[in-house]
Short mmCIF file of C-alpha atoms (C1' of nucleotides) in Angstrom, two decimals:
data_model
loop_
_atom_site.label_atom_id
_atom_site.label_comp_id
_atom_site.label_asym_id
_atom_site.label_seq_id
_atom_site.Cartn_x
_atom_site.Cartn_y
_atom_site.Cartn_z
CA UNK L 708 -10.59 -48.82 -35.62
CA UNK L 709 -13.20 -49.39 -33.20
CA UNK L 710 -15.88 -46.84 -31.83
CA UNK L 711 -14.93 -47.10 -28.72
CA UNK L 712 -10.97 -47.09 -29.59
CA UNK L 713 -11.87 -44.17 -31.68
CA UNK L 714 -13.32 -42.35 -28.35
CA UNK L 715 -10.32 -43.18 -25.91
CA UNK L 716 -7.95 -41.41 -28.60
CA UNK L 717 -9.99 -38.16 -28.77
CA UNK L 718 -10.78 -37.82 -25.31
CA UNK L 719 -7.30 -38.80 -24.23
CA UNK L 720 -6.14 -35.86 -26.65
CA UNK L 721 -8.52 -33.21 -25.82
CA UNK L 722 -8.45 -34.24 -21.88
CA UNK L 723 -4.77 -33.88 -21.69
CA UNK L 724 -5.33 -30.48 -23.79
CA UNK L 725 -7.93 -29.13 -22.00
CA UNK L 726 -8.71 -31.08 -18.64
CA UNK L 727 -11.34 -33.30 -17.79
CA UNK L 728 -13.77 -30.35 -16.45
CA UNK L 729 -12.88 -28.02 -19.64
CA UNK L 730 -13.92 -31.25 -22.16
CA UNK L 731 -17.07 -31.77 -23.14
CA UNK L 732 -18.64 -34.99 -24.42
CA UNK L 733 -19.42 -33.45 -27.70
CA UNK L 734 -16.35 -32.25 -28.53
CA UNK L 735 -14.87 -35.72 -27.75
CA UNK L 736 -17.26 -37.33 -29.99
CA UNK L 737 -17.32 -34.88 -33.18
CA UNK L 738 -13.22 -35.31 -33.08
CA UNK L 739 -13.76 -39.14 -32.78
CA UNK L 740 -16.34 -38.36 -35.13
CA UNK L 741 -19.14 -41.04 -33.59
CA UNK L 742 -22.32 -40.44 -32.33
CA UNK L 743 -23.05 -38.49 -29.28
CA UNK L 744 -24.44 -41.24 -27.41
CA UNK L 745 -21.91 -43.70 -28.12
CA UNK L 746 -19.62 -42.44 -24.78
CA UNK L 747 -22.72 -43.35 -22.65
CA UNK L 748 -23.33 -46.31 -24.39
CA UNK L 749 -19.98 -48.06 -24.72
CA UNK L 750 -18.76 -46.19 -20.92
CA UNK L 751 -21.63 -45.71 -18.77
CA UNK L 752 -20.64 -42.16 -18.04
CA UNK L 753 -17.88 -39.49 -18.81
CA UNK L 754 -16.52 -40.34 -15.66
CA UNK L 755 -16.00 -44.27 -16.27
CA UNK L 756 -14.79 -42.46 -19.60
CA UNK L 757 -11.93 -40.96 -17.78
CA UNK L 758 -10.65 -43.81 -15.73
CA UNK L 759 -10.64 -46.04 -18.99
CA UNK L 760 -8.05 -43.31 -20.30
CA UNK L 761 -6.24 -43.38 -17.80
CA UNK L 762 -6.11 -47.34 -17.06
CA UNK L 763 -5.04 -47.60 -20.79
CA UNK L 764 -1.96 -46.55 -19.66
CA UNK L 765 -1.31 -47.63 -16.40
CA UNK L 766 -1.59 -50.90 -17.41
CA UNK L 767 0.91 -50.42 -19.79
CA UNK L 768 2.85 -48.51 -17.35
CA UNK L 769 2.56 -50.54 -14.22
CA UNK L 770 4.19 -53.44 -14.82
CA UNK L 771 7.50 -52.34 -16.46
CA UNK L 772 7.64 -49.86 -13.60
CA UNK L 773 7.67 -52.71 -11.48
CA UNK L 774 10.48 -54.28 -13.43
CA UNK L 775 13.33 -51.49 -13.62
CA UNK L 776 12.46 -50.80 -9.98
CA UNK L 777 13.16 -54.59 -8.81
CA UNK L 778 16.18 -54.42 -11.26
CA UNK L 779 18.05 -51.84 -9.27
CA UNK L 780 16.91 -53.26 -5.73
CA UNK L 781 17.55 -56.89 -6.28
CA UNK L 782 21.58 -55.82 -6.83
CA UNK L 783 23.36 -56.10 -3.43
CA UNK L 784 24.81 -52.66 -3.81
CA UNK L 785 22.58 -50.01 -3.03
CA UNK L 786 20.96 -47.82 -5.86
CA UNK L 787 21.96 -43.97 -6.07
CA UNK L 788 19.08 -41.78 -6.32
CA UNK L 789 19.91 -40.60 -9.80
CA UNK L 790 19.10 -44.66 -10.42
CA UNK L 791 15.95 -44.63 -9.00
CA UNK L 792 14.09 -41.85 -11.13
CA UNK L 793 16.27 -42.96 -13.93
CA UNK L 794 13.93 -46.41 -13.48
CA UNK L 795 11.26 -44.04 -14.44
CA UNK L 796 12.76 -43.03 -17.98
CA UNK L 797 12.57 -46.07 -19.75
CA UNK L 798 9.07 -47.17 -19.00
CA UNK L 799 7.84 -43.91 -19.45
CA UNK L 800 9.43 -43.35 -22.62
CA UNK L 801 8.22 -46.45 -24.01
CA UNK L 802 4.66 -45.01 -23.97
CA UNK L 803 5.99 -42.83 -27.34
CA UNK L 804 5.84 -45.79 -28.78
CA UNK L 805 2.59 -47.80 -27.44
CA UNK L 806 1.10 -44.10 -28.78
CA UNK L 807 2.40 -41.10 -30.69
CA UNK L 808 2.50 -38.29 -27.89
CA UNK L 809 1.95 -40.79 -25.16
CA UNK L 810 4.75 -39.71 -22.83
CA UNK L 811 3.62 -36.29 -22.53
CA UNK L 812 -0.41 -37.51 -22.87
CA UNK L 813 0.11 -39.36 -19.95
CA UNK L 814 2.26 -36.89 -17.69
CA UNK L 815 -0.33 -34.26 -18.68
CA UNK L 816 -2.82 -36.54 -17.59
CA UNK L 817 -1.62 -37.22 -14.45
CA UNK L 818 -1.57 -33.52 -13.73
CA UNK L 819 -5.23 -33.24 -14.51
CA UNK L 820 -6.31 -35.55 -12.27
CA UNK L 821 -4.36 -34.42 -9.70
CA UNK L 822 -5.81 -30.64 -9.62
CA UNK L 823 -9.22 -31.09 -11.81
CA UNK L 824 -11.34 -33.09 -9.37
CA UNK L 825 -9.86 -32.91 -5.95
CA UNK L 826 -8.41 -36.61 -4.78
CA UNK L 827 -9.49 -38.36 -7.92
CA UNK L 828 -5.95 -39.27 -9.02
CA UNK L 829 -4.50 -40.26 -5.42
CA UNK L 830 -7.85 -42.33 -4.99
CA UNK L 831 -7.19 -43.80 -8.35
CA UNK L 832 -3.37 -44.45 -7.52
CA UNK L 833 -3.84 -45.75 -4.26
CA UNK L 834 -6.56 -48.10 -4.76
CA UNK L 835 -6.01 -49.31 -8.48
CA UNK L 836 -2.08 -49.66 -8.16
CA UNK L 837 -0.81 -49.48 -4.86
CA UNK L 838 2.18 -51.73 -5.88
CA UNK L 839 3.85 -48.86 -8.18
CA UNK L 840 4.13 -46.09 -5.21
CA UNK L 841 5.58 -48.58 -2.21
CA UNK L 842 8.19 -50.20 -4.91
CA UNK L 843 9.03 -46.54 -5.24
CA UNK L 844 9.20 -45.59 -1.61
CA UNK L 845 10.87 -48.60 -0.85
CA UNK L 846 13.84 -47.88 -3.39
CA UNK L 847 14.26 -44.41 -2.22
CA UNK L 848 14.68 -45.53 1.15
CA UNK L 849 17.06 -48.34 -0.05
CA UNK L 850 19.15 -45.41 -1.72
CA UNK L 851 19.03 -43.01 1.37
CA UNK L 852 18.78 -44.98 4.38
CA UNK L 853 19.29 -41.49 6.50
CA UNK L 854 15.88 -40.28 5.33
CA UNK L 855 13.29 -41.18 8.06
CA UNK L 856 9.95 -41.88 6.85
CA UNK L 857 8.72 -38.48 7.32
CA UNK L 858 11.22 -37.00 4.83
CA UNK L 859 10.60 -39.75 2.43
CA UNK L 860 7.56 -38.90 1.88
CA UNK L 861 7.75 -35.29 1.74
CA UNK L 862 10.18 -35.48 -0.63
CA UNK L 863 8.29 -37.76 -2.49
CA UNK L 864 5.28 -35.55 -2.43
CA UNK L 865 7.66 -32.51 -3.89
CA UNK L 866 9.01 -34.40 -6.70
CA UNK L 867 5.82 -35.54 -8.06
CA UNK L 868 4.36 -32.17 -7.98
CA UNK L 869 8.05 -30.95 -9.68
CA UNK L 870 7.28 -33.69 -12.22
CA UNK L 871 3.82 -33.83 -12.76
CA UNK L 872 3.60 -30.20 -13.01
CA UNK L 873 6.23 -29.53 -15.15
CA UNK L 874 4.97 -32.42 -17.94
CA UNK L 875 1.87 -30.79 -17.63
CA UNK L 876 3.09 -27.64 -19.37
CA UNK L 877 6.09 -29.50 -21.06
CA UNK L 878 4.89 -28.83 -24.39
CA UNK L 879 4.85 -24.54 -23.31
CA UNK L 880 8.17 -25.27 -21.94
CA UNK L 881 9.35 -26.95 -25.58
CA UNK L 882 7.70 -23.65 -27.26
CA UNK L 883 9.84 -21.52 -24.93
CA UNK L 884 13.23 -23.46 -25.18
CA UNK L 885 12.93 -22.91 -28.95
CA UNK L 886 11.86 -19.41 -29.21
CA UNK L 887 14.40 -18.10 -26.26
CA UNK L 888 17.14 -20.37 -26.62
CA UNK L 889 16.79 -21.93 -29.99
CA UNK L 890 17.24 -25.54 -28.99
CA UNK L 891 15.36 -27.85 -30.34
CA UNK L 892 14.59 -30.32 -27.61
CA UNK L 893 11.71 -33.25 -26.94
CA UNK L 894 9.96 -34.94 -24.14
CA UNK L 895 13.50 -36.83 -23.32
CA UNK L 896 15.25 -33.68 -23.31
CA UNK L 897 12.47 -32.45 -20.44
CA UNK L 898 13.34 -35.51 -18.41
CA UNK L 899 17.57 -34.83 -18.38
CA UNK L 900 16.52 -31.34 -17.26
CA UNK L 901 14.58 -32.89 -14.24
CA UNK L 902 16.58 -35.93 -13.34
CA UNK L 903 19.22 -33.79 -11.69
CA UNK L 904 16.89 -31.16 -9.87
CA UNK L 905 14.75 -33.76 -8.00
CA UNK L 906 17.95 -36.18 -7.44
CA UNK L 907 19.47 -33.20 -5.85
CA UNK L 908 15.93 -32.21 -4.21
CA UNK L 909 15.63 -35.86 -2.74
CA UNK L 910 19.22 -35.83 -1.46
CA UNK L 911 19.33 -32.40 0.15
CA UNK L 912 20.50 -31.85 3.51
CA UNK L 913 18.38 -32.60 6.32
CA UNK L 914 17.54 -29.36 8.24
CA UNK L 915 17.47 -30.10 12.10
CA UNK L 916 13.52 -29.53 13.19
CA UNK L 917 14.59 -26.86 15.52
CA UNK L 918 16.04 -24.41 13.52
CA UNK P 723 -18.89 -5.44 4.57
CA UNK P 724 -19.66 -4.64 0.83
CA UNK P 725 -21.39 -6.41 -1.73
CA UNK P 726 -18.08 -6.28 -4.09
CA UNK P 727 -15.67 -7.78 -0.92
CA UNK P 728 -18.09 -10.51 -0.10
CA UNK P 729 -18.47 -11.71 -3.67
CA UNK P 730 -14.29 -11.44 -3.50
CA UNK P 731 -13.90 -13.28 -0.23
CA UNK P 732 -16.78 -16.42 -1.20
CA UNK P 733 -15.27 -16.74 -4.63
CA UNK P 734 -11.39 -16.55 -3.56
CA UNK P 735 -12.74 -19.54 -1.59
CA UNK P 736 -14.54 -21.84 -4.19
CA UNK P 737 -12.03 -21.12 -6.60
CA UNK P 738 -8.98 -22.56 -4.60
CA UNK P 739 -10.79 -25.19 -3.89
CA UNK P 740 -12.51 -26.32 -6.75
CA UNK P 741 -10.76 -24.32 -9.13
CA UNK P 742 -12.09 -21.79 -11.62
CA UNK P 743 -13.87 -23.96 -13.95
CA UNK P 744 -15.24 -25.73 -11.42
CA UNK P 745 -17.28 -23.08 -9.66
CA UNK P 746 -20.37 -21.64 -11.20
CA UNK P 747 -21.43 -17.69 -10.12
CA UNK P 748 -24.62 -19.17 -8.29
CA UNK P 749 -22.20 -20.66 -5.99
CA UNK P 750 -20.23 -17.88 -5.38
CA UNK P 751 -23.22 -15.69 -4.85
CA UNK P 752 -25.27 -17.79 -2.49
CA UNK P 753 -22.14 -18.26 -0.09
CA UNK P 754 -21.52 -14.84 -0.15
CA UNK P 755 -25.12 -14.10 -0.04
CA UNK P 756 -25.77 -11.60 -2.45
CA UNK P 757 -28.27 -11.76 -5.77
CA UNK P 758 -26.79 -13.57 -8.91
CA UNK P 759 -26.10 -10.29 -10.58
CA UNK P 760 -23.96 -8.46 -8.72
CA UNK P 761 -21.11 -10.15 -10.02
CA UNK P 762 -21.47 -8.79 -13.26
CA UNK P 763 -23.03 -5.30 -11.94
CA UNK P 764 -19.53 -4.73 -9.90
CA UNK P 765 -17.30 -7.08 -11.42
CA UNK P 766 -18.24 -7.28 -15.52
CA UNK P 767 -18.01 -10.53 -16.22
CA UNK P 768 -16.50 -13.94 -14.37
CA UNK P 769 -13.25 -13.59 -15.80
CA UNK P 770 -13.10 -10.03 -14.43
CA UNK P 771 -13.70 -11.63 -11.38
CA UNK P 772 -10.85 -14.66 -11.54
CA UNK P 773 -8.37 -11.07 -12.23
CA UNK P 774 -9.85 -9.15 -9.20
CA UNK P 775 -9.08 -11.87 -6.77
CA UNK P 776 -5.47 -12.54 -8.21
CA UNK P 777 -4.96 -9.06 -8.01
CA UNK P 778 -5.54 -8.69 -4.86
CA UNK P 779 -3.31 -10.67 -3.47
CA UNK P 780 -0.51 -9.54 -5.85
CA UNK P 781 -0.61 -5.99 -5.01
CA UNK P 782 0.12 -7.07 -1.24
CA UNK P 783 2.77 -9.36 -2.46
CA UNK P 784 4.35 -7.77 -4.90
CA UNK P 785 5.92 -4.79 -3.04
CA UNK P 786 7.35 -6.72 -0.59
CA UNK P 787 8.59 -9.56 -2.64
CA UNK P 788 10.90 -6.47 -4.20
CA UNK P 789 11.57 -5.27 -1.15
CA UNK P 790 12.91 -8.45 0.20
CA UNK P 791 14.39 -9.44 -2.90
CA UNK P 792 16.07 -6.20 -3.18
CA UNK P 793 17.86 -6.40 0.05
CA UNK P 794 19.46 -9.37 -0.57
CA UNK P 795 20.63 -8.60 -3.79
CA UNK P 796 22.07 -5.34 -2.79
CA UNK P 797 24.56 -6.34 -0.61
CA UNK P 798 28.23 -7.01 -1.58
CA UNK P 799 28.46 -10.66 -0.78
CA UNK P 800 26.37 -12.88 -3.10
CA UNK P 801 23.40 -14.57 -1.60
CA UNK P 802 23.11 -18.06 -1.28
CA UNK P 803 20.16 -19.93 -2.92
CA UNK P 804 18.91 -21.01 0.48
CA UNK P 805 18.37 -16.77 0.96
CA UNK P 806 17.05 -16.38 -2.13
CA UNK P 807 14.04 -18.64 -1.74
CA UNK P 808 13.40 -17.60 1.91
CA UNK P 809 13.08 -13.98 0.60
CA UNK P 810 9.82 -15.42 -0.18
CA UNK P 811 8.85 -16.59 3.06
CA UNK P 812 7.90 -13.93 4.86
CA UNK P 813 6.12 -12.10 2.09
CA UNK P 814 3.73 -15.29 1.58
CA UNK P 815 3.20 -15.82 5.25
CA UNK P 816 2.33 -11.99 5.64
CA UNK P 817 -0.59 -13.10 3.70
CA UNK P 818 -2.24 -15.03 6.30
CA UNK P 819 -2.33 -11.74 8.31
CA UNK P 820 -3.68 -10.26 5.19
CA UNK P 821 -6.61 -12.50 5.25
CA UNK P 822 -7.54 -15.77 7.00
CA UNK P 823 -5.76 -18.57 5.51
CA UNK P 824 -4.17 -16.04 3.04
CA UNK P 825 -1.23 -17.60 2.12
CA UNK P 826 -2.26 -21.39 1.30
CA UNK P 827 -5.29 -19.75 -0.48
CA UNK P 828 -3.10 -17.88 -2.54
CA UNK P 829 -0.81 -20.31 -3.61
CA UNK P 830 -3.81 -22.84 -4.74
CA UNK P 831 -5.02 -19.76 -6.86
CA UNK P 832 -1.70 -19.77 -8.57
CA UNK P 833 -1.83 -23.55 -9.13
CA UNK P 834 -5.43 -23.36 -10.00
CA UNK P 835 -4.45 -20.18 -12.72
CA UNK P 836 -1.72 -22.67 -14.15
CA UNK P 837 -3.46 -25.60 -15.20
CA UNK P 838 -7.10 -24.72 -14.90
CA UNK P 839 -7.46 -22.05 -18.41
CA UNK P 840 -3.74 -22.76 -19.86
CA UNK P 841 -1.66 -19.86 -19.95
CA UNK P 842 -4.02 -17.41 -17.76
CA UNK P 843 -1.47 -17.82 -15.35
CA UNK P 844 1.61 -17.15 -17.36
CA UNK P 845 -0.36 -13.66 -19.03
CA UNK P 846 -1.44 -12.58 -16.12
CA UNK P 847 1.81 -12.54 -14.22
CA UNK P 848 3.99 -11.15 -17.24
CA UNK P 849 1.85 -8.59 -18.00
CA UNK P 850 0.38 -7.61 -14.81
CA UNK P 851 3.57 -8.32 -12.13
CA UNK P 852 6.86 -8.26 -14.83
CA UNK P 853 9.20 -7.09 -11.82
CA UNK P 854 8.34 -9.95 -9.73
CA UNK P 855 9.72 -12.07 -12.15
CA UNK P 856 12.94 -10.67 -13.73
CA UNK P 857 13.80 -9.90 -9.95
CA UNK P 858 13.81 -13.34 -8.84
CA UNK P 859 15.37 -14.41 -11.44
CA UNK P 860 18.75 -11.96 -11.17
CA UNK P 861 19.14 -13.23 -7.68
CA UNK P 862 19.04 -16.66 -8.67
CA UNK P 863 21.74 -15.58 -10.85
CA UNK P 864 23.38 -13.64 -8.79
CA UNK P 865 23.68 -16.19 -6.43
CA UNK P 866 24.69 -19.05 -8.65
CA UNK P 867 26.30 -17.48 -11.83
CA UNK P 868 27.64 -20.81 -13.42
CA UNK P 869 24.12 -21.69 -14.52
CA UNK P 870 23.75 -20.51 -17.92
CA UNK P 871 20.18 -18.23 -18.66
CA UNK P 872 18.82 -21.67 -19.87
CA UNK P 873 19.46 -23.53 -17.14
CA UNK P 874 18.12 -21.05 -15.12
CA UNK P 875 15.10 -20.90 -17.11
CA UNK P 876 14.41 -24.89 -16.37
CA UNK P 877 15.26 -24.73 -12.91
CA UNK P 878 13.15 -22.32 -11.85
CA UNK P 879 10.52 -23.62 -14.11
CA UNK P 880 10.75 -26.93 -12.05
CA UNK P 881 11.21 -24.74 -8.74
CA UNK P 882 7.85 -23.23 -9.63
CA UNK P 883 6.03 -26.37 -10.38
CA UNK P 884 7.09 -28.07 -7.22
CA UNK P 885 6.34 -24.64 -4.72
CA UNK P 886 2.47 -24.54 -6.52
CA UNK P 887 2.05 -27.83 -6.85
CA UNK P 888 2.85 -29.10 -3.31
CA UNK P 889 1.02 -26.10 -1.98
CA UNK P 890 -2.07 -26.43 -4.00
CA UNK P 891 -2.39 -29.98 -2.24
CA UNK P 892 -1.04 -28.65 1.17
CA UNK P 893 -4.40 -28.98 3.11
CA UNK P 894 -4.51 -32.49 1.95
CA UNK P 895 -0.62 -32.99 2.64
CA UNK P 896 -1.15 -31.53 6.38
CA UNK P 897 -3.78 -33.93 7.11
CA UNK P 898 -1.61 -36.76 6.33
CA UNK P 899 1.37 -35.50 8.50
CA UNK P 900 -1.20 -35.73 11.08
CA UNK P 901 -2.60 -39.03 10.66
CA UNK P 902 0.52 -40.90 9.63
CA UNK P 903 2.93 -39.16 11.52
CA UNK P 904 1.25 -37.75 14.38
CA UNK P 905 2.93 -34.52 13.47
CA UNK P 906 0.74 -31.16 13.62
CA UNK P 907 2.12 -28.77 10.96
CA UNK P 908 1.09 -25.72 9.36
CA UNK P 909 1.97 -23.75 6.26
CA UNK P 910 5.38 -22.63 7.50
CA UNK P 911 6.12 -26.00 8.33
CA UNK P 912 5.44 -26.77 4.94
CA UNK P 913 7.60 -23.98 3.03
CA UNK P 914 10.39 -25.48 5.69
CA UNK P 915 10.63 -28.91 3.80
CA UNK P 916 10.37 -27.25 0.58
CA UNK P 917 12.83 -24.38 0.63
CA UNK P 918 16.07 -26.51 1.19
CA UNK P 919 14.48 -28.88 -1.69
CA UNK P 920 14.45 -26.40 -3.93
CA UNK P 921 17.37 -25.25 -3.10
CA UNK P 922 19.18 -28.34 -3.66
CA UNK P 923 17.55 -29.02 -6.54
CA UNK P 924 18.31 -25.35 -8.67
CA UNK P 925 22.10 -26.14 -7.49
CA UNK P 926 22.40 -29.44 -8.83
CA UNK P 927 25.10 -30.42 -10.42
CA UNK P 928 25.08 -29.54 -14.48
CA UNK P 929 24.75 -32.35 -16.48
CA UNK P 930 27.19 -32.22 -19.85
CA UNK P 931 25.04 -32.24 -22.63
CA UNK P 932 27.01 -34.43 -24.57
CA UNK P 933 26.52 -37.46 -21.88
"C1'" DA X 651 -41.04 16.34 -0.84
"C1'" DA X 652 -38.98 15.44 -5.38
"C1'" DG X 653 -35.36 13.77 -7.96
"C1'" DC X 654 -31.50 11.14 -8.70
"C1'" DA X 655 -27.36 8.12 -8.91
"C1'" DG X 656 -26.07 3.80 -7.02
"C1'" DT X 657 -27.47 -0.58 -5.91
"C1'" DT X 658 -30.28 -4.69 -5.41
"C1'" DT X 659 -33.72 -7.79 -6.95
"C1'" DA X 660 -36.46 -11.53 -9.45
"C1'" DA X 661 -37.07 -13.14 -13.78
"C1'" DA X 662 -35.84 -14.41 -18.09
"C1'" DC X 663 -32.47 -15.32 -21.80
"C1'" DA X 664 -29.75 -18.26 -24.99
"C1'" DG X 665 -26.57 -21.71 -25.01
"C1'" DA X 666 -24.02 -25.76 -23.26
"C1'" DT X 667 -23.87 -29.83 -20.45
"C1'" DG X 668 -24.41 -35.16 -19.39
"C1'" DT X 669 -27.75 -38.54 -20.07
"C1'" DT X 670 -31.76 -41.18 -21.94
"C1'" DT X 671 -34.96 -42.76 -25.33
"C1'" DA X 672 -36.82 -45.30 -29.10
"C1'" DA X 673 -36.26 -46.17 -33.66
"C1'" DA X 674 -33.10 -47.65 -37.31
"C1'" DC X 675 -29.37 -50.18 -38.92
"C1'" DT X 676 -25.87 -54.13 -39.13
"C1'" DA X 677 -24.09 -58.67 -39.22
"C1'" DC X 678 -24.42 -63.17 -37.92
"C1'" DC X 679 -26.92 -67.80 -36.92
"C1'" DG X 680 -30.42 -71.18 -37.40
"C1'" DC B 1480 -35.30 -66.10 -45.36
"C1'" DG B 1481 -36.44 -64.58 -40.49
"C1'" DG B 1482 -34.82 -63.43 -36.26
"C1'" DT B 1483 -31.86 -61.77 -32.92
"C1'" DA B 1484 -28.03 -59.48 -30.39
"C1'" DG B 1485 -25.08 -55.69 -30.85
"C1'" DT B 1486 -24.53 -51.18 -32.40
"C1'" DT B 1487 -25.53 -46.65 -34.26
"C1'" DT B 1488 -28.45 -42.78 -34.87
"C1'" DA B 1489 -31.25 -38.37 -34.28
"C1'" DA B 1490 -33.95 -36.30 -31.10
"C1'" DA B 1491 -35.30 -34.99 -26.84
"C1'" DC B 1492 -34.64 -34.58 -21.80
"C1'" DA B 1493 -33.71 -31.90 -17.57
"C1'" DT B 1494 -30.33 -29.25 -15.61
"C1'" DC B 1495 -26.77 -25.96 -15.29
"C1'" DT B 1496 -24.04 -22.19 -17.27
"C1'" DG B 1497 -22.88 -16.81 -17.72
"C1'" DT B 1498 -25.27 -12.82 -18.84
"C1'" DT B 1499 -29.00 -9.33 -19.45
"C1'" DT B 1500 -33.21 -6.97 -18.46
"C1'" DA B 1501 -36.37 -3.88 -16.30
"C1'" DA B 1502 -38.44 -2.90 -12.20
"C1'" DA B 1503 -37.82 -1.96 -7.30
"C1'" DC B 1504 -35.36 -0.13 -3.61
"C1'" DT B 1505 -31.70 2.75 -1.11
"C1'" DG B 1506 -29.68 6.90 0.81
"C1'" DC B 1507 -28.50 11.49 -0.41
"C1'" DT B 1508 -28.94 16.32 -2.24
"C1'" DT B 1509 -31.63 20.21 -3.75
#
DNA sequence: AAGCAGTTTAAACAGATGTTTAAACTACCG
DNA sequence: CGGTAGTTTAAACATCTGTTTAAACTGCTT
């Protein structure tokens, strides 16, 4: 495996673990087991460091997002919610299999950039794939025309915090479900518990504004 | 104004917004403009610290979280889920009489204690505030007995991650109401689009587990 | 005025951080 | 074989981190 392979792996790990503030370049490179210098050298900088984790990803990501998305849109009938976040599953899933752990690496991911350093992930969303968030506001509004724009994206902005926070901590929440409840369950088993709620969350009765 | 409540009121600050990690005791001190040390001659130590500033919030919320959660419990009739989650309404708002921006403040601390030093959080508020919890989460039951304690374990889980997520980011979501909508909102306005979200989502429809 | 507990101050401490340097090593090509 | 581009290495760099020290200062009591 490559040095700088070898590097992406740790620091994907202990980032995920540990955030991108609470990881320091010499842990990353004593579990990668490489020379100190070799971040700097083969990166430029911890932070080029973190955007090459996460773009390993997204570009796996991206595109099959894209696909399941235009799959339920291209139909004539309209999608039900439960369809849309559904289109998430299967593409996000898959990353188990590009890398052990990399559902829930990713999802934790995408948690630490959204509270470590203020506005890096939206910045890195917005300007590195802009196609994967208006596929997904345009499918939510094809499955709930009576949402006005406003709600959309309120609603969107509450079910990425419900999701992205609650894959942060997924693997507490495994710990917990086996400890209290003794149920085994896994990443997938996370997701059926969350489908539902944010379905449900998405669709909930508009309240009139003055209430 | 003391030494010990400016140190308090510059680090509640710095650590909301750039999280607990993220903000050195020389920054702290030189906003609140007192010498380096006095955050260890009053406080101990930073962690001390990160606890003194939870804690004072809590002990303002706490008692009146009961209190509100109490009287809707008490009654005959079983609450609704919609009452449940506004019994937390006007605790969190009373905040921002409390202190200037009070309530947002507060809730980015939480979000901040969540993912910033994993499981801070989660000690803190079972050891330090157990009532809070068990309280809220008879009511849920109370008002919505079908849900097994599981279920009611993930949902509120997910209910948590969306109210501390979405309010860790409100500043940022406010200022986007603003510019894209032309809509000028506040805190209250943003607990409005997330209580009947919430709602919704912690009375979703239970999925079979054999599906 | 003297003494004293409580507080503030500047300075230093040891350790960790990201980054850079220059020398050493490696593999490939002419 | 010699040379060269790419890579690895150990060491050092400057800066920042939380914490501690001992001296100075404060307001109060005896």
């Amino acid at each position: 495996m490559s040095t700088k392979n070898k590097i992406l792996d740790a620091a994907e790990h202990l980032f995920a673990v540990n955030g991108f503030n609470g990881t320091s370049l010499r842990e990353i490179t004593s579990q990668a087991e490489v020379n100190l210098a070799a971040v700097n050298y083969h990166f430029g900088s911890k932070k080029e460091l973190i955007k090459a984790v996460m773009s390993r990803y997204m570009n796996e990501l991206s595109p099959r997002l894209e696909k399941t998305l235009k799959q339920i849109c291209d139909d004539d009938k309209k999608p039900t919610l439960i369809e849309v976040f559904s289109a998430f599953v299967e593409p996000l899933l898959w990353l188990n299999q590009f890398k052990e752990n990399g559902t829930s690496n990713f999802l934790q991911l995408l948690g630490r950039g959204y509270t470590d350093s203020q506005g890096f992930l939206r910045w890195f969303l917005t300007t590195q794939y802009p196609g994967v968030i208006s596929n997904f506001v345009e499918a939510v509004y094809k499955a709930y025309p009576e949402l006005t724009a406003e709600e959309v994206f309120w609603r969107l902005h509450l079910t990425m915090g419900t999701v992205i926070f609650t894959m942060s901590s997924s693997g507490a929440l495994i710990d917990i479900a086996k400890s209290d409840f003794d149920k085994n369950i896994d990443i997938s088993g996370v997701i059926q518990q969350v489908i539902p709620y944010i379905a449900a969350g998405v669709a909930a009765p508009i309240i009139p504004s003055n209430a």
